GROMACS .gro file of C-alpha atoms in nm:
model
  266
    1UNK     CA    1   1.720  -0.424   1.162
    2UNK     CA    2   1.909  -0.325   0.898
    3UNK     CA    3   1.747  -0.041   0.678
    4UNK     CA    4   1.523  -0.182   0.449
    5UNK     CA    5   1.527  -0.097   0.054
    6UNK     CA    6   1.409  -0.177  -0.270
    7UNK     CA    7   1.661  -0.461  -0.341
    8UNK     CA    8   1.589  -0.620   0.058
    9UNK     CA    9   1.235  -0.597  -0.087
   10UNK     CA   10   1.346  -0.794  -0.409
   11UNK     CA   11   1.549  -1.010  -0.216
   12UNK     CA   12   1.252  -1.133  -0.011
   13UNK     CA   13   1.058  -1.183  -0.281
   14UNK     CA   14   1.259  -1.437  -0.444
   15UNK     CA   15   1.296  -1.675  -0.125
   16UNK     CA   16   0.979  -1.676  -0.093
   17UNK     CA   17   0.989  -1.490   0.263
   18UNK     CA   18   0.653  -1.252   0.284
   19UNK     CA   19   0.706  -0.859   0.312
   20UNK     CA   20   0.549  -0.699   0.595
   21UNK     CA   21   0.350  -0.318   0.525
   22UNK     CA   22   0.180  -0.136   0.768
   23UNK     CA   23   0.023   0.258   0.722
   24UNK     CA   24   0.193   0.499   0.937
   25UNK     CA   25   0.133   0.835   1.017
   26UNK     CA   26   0.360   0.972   1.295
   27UNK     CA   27   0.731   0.952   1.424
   28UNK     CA   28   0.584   0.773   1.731
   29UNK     CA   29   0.370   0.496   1.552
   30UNK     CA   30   0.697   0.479   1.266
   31UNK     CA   31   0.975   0.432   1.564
   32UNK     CA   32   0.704   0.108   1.729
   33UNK     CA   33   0.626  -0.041   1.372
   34UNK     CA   34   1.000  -0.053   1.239
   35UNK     CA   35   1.126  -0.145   1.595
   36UNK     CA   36   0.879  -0.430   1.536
   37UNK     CA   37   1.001  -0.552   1.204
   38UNK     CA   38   0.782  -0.378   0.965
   39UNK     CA   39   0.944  -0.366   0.681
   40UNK     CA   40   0.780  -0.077   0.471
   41UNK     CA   41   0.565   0.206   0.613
   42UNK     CA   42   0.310   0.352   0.413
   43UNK     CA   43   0.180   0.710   0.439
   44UNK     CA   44  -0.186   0.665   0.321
   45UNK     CA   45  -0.404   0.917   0.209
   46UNK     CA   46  -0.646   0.686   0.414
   47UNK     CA   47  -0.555   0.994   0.673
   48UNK     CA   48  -0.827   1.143   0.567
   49UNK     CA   49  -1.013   0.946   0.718
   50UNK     CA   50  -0.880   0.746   0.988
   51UNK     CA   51  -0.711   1.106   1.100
   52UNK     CA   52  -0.886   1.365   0.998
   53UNK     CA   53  -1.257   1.221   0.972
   54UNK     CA   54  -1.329   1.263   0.602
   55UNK     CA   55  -1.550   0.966   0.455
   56UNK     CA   56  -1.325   0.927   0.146
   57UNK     CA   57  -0.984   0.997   0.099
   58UNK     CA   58  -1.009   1.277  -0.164
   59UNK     CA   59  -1.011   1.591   0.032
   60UNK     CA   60  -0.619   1.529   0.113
   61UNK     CA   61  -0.381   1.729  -0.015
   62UNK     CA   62  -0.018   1.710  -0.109
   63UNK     CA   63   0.077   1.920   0.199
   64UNK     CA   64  -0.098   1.697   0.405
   65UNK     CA   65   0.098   1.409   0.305
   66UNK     CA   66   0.450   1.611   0.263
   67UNK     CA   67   0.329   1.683   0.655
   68UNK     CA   68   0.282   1.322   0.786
   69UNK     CA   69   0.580   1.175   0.544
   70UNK     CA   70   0.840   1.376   0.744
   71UNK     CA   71   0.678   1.309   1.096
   72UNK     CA   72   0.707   0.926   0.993
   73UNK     CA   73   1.052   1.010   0.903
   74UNK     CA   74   1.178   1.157   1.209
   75UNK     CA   75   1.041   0.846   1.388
   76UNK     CA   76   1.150   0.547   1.128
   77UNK     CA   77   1.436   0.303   1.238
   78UNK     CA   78   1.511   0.133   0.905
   79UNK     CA   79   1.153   0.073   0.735
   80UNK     CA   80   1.133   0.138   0.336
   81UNK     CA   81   0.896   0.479   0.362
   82UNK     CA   82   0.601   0.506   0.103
   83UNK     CA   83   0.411   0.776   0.039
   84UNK     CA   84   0.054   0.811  -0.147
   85UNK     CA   85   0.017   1.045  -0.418
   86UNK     CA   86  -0.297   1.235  -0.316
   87UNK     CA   87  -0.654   1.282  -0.579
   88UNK     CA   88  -0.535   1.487  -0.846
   89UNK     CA   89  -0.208   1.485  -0.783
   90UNK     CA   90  -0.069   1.317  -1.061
   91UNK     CA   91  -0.294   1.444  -1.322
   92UNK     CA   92  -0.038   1.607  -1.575
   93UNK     CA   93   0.360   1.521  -1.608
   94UNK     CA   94   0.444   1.804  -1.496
   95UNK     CA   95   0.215   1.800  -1.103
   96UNK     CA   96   0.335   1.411  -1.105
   97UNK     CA   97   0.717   1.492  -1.097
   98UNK     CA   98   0.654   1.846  -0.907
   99UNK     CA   99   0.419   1.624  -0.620
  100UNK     CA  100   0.657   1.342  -0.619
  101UNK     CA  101   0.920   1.561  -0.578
  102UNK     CA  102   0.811   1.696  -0.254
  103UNK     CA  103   0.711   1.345  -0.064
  104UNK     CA  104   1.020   1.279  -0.174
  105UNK     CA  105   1.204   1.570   0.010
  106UNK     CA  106   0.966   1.508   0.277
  107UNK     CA  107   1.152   1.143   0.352
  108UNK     CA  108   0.961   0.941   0.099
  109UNK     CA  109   1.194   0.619  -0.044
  110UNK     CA  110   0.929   0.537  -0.284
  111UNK     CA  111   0.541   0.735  -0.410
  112UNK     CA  112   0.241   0.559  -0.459
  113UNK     CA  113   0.007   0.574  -0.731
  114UNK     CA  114  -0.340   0.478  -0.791
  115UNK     CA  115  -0.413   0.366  -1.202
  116UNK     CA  116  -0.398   0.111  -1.442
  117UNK     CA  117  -0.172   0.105  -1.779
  118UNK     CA  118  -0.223   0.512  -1.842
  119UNK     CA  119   0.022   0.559  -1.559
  120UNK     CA  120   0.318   0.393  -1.781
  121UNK     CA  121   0.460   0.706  -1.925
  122UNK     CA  122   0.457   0.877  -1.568
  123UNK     CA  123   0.614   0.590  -1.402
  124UNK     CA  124   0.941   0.576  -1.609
  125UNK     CA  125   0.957   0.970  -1.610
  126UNK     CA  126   0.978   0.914  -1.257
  127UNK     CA  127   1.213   0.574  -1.244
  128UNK     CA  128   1.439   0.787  -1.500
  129UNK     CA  129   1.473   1.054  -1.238
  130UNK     CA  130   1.508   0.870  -0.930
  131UNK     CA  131   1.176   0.823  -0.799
  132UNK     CA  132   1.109   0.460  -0.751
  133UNK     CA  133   0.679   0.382  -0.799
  134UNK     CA  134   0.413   0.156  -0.619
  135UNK     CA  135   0.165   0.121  -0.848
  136UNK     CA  136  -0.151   0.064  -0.685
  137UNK     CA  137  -0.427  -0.175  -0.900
  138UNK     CA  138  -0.787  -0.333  -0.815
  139UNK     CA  139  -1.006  -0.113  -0.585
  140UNK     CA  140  -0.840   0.235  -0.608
  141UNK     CA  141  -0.977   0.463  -0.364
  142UNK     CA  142  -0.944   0.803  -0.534
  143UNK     CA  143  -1.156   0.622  -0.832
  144UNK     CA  144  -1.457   0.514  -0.591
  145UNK     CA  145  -1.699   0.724  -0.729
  146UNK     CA  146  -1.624   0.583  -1.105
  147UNK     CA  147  -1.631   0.235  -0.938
  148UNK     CA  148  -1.973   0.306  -0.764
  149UNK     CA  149  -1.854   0.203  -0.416
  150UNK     CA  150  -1.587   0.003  -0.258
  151UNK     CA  151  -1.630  -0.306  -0.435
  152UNK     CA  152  -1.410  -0.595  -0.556
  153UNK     CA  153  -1.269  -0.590  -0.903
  154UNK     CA  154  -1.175  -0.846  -1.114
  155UNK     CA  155  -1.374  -1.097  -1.041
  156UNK     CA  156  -1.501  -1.064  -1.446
  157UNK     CA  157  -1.286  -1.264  -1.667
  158UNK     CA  158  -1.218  -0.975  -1.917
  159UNK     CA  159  -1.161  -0.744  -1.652
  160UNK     CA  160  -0.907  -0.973  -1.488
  161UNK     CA  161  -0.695  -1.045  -1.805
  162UNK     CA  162  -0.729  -0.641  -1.832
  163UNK     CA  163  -0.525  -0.637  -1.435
  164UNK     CA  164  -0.309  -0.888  -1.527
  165UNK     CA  165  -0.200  -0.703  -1.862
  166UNK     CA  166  -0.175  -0.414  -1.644
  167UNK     CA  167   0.031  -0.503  -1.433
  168UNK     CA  168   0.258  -0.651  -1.664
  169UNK     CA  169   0.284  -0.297  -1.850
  170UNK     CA  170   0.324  -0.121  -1.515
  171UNK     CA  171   0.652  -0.363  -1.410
  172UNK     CA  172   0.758  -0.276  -1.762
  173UNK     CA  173   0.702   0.097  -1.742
  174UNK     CA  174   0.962   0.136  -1.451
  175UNK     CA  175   0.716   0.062  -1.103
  176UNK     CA  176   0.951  -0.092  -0.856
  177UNK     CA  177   0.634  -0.260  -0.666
  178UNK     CA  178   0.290  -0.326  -0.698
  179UNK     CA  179  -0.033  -0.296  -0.450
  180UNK     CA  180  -0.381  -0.510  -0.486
  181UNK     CA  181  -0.630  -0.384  -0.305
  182UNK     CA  182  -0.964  -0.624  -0.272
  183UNK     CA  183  -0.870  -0.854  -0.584
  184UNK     CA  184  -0.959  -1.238  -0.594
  185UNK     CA  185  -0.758  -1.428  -0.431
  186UNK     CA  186  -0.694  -1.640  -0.716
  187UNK     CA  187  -0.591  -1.322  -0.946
  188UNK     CA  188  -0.375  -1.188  -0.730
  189UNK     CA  189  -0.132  -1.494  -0.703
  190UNK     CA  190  -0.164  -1.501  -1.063
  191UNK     CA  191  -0.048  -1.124  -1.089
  192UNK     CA  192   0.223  -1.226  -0.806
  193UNK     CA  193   0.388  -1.462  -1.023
  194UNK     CA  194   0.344  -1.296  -1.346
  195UNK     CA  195   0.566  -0.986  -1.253
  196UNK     CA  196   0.921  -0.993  -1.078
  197UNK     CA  197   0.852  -0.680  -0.873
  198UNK     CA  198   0.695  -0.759  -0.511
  199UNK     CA  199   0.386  -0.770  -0.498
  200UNK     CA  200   0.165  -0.649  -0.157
  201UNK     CA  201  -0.181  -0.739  -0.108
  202UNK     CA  202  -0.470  -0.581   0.123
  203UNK     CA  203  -0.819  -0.811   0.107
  204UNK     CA  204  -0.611  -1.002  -0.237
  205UNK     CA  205  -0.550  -1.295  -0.006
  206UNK     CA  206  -0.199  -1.507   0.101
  207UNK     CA  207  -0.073  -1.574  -0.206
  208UNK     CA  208   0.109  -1.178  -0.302
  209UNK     CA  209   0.456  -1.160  -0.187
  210UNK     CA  210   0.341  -0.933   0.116
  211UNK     CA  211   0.027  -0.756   0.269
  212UNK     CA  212  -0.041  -0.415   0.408
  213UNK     CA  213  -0.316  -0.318   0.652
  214UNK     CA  214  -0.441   0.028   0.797
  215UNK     CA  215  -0.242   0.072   1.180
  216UNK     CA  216  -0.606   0.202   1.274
  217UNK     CA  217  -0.786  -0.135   1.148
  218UNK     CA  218  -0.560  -0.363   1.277
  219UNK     CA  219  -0.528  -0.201   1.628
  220UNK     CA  220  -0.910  -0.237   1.638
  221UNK     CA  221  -0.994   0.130   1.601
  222UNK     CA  222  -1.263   0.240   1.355
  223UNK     CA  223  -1.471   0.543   1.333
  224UNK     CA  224  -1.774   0.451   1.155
  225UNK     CA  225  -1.756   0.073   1.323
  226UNK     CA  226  -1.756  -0.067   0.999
  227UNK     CA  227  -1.457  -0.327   0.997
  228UNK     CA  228  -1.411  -0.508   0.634
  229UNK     CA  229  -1.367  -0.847   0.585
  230UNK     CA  230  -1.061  -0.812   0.529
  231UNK     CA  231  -0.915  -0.687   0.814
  232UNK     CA  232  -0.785  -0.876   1.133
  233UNK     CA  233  -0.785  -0.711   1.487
  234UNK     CA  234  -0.422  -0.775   1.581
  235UNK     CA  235  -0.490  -0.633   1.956
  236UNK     CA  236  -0.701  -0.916   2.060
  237UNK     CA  237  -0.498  -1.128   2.280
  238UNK     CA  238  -0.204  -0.862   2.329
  239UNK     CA  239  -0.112  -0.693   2.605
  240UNK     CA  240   0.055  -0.336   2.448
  241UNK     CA  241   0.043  -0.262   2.087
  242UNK     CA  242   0.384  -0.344   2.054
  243UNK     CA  243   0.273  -0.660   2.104
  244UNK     CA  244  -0.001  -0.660   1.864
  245UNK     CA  245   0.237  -0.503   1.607
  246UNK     CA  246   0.476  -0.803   1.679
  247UNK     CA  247   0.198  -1.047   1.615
  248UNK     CA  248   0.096  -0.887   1.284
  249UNK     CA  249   0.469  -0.929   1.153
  250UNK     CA  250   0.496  -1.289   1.273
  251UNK     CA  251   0.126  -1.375   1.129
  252UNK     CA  252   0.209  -1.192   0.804
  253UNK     CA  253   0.550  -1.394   0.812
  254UNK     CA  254   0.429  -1.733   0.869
  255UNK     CA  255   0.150  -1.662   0.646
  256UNK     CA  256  -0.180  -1.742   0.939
  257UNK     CA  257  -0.322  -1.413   0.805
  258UNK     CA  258  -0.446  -1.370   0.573
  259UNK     CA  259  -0.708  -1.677   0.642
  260UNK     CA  260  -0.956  -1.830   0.412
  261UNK     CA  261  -1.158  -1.578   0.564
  262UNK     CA  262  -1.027  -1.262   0.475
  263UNK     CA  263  -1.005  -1.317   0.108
  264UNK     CA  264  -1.262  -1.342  -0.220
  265UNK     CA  265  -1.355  -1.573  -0.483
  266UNK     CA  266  -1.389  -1.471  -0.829
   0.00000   0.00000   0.00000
């Protein structure tokens, strides 16, 4: 496929055609996911994790992610790359544009970043200096010990105004796309259609302009054996996981996941 970029993104978005997001880690996992049609691959900092065995992502660093953002390069044929910003990484100005700086040169397109309306003034320091921003909302990882577990936000009225006003202010502070993570499904159509950036979902339900799952989860593969509801085991049925990647494109594309199922109420 072509290579994919911000204004392919935008492009979808406005058709109506769903975006397609996978996590990626490695050149070989990056050359099978954008030979399948995935159109944006997303270095988590769920590596620490699903890679490295952690049981949050905080303990990864900036060189970790510098590390897997150039192996994903090296094996990418045409995806939009994303990479996280890691805990702590963006908590000045100054480690913001030094951190983004270096996914950047590592083969990022586009950082990610975990916050609400305090991020605005980072954001367009970063827009203004070529650094494009996915701003990440709902259940933010790095925050889980503020939120008291992984738990679905918004689901209170005043706290869902609060996400849609936030997202609003993020759009206008410069971010170039936005990420719900475990949001009502409701809300996060809402949120969709309030901003004209694309919008990706994970556990936010059909109705964002794309969704994103963990390779790991969606191959079936979990360490603790946990498997949120969320998530859909795209191996099941497949014969290679070229195949399963396949069917997670054409599922995400003809918008059979995500199901009733895999979404919440408010």
């Amino acid at each position: 496929m072509p290579d994919v970029t911000l204004t392919t993104l935008q492009a979808l978005k406005q058709k109506g055609e769903k975006i397609t997001m996978l996590t990626c880690y490695d050149a070989t996992f990056a050359k099978a996911s954008s030979q399948a049609g995935v159109e944006v691959l997303l270095i988590g900092d769920s590596l620490g994790m699903v890679l490295q065995g952690h049981d949050s992502t905080l303990p990864v660093s900036v060189t970790d992610m510098a590390y897997h953002t150039a192996s994903v390069k090296r094996g990418n044929r045409g995806a939009l790359i994303v990479a996280d910003l890691p805990f702590m990484a963006y908590a000045t100005l100054e480690q913001t544009l030094q951190n983004a700086g270096a996914l950047m040169q590592a083969g990022a397109h586009m950082v990610k970043i975990e916050g609400a309306a305090w991020l605005a003034e980072s954001i367009t320091r970063l827009a203004e200096r070529g650094v494009p921003v996915c701003a990440h909302l709902g259940l933010t990882p790095q925050t889980v010990n503020i939120l008291g577990g992984y738990k679905v936000q918004g689901r209170q009225e005043a706290q869902a105004r609060q996400m849609v006003a936030d997202a609003i202010a993020l759009e206008q502070a410069g971010a170039a796309m936005l990420l719900l993570e475990c949001v009502p499904v409701d809300l996060a159509g809402e949120i969709s259609r309030a901003v004209k950036i694309p919008v990706i979902g994970i556990g936010a339900g059909p109705q964002t302009d794309g969704q994103v799952l963990v390779l790991h989860d969606m191959l079936g593969l979990s360490l603790s054996g946990r498997v949120a509801k969320f998530v859909k085991n795209f191996m099941t049925g497949q014969a290679s996981i070229e195949d399963a990647l396949a069917a997670y494109v054409k599922a995400v594309k003809d918008v059979s996941f995500p199901a009733a199922e895999h979404g919440f109420s408010a």
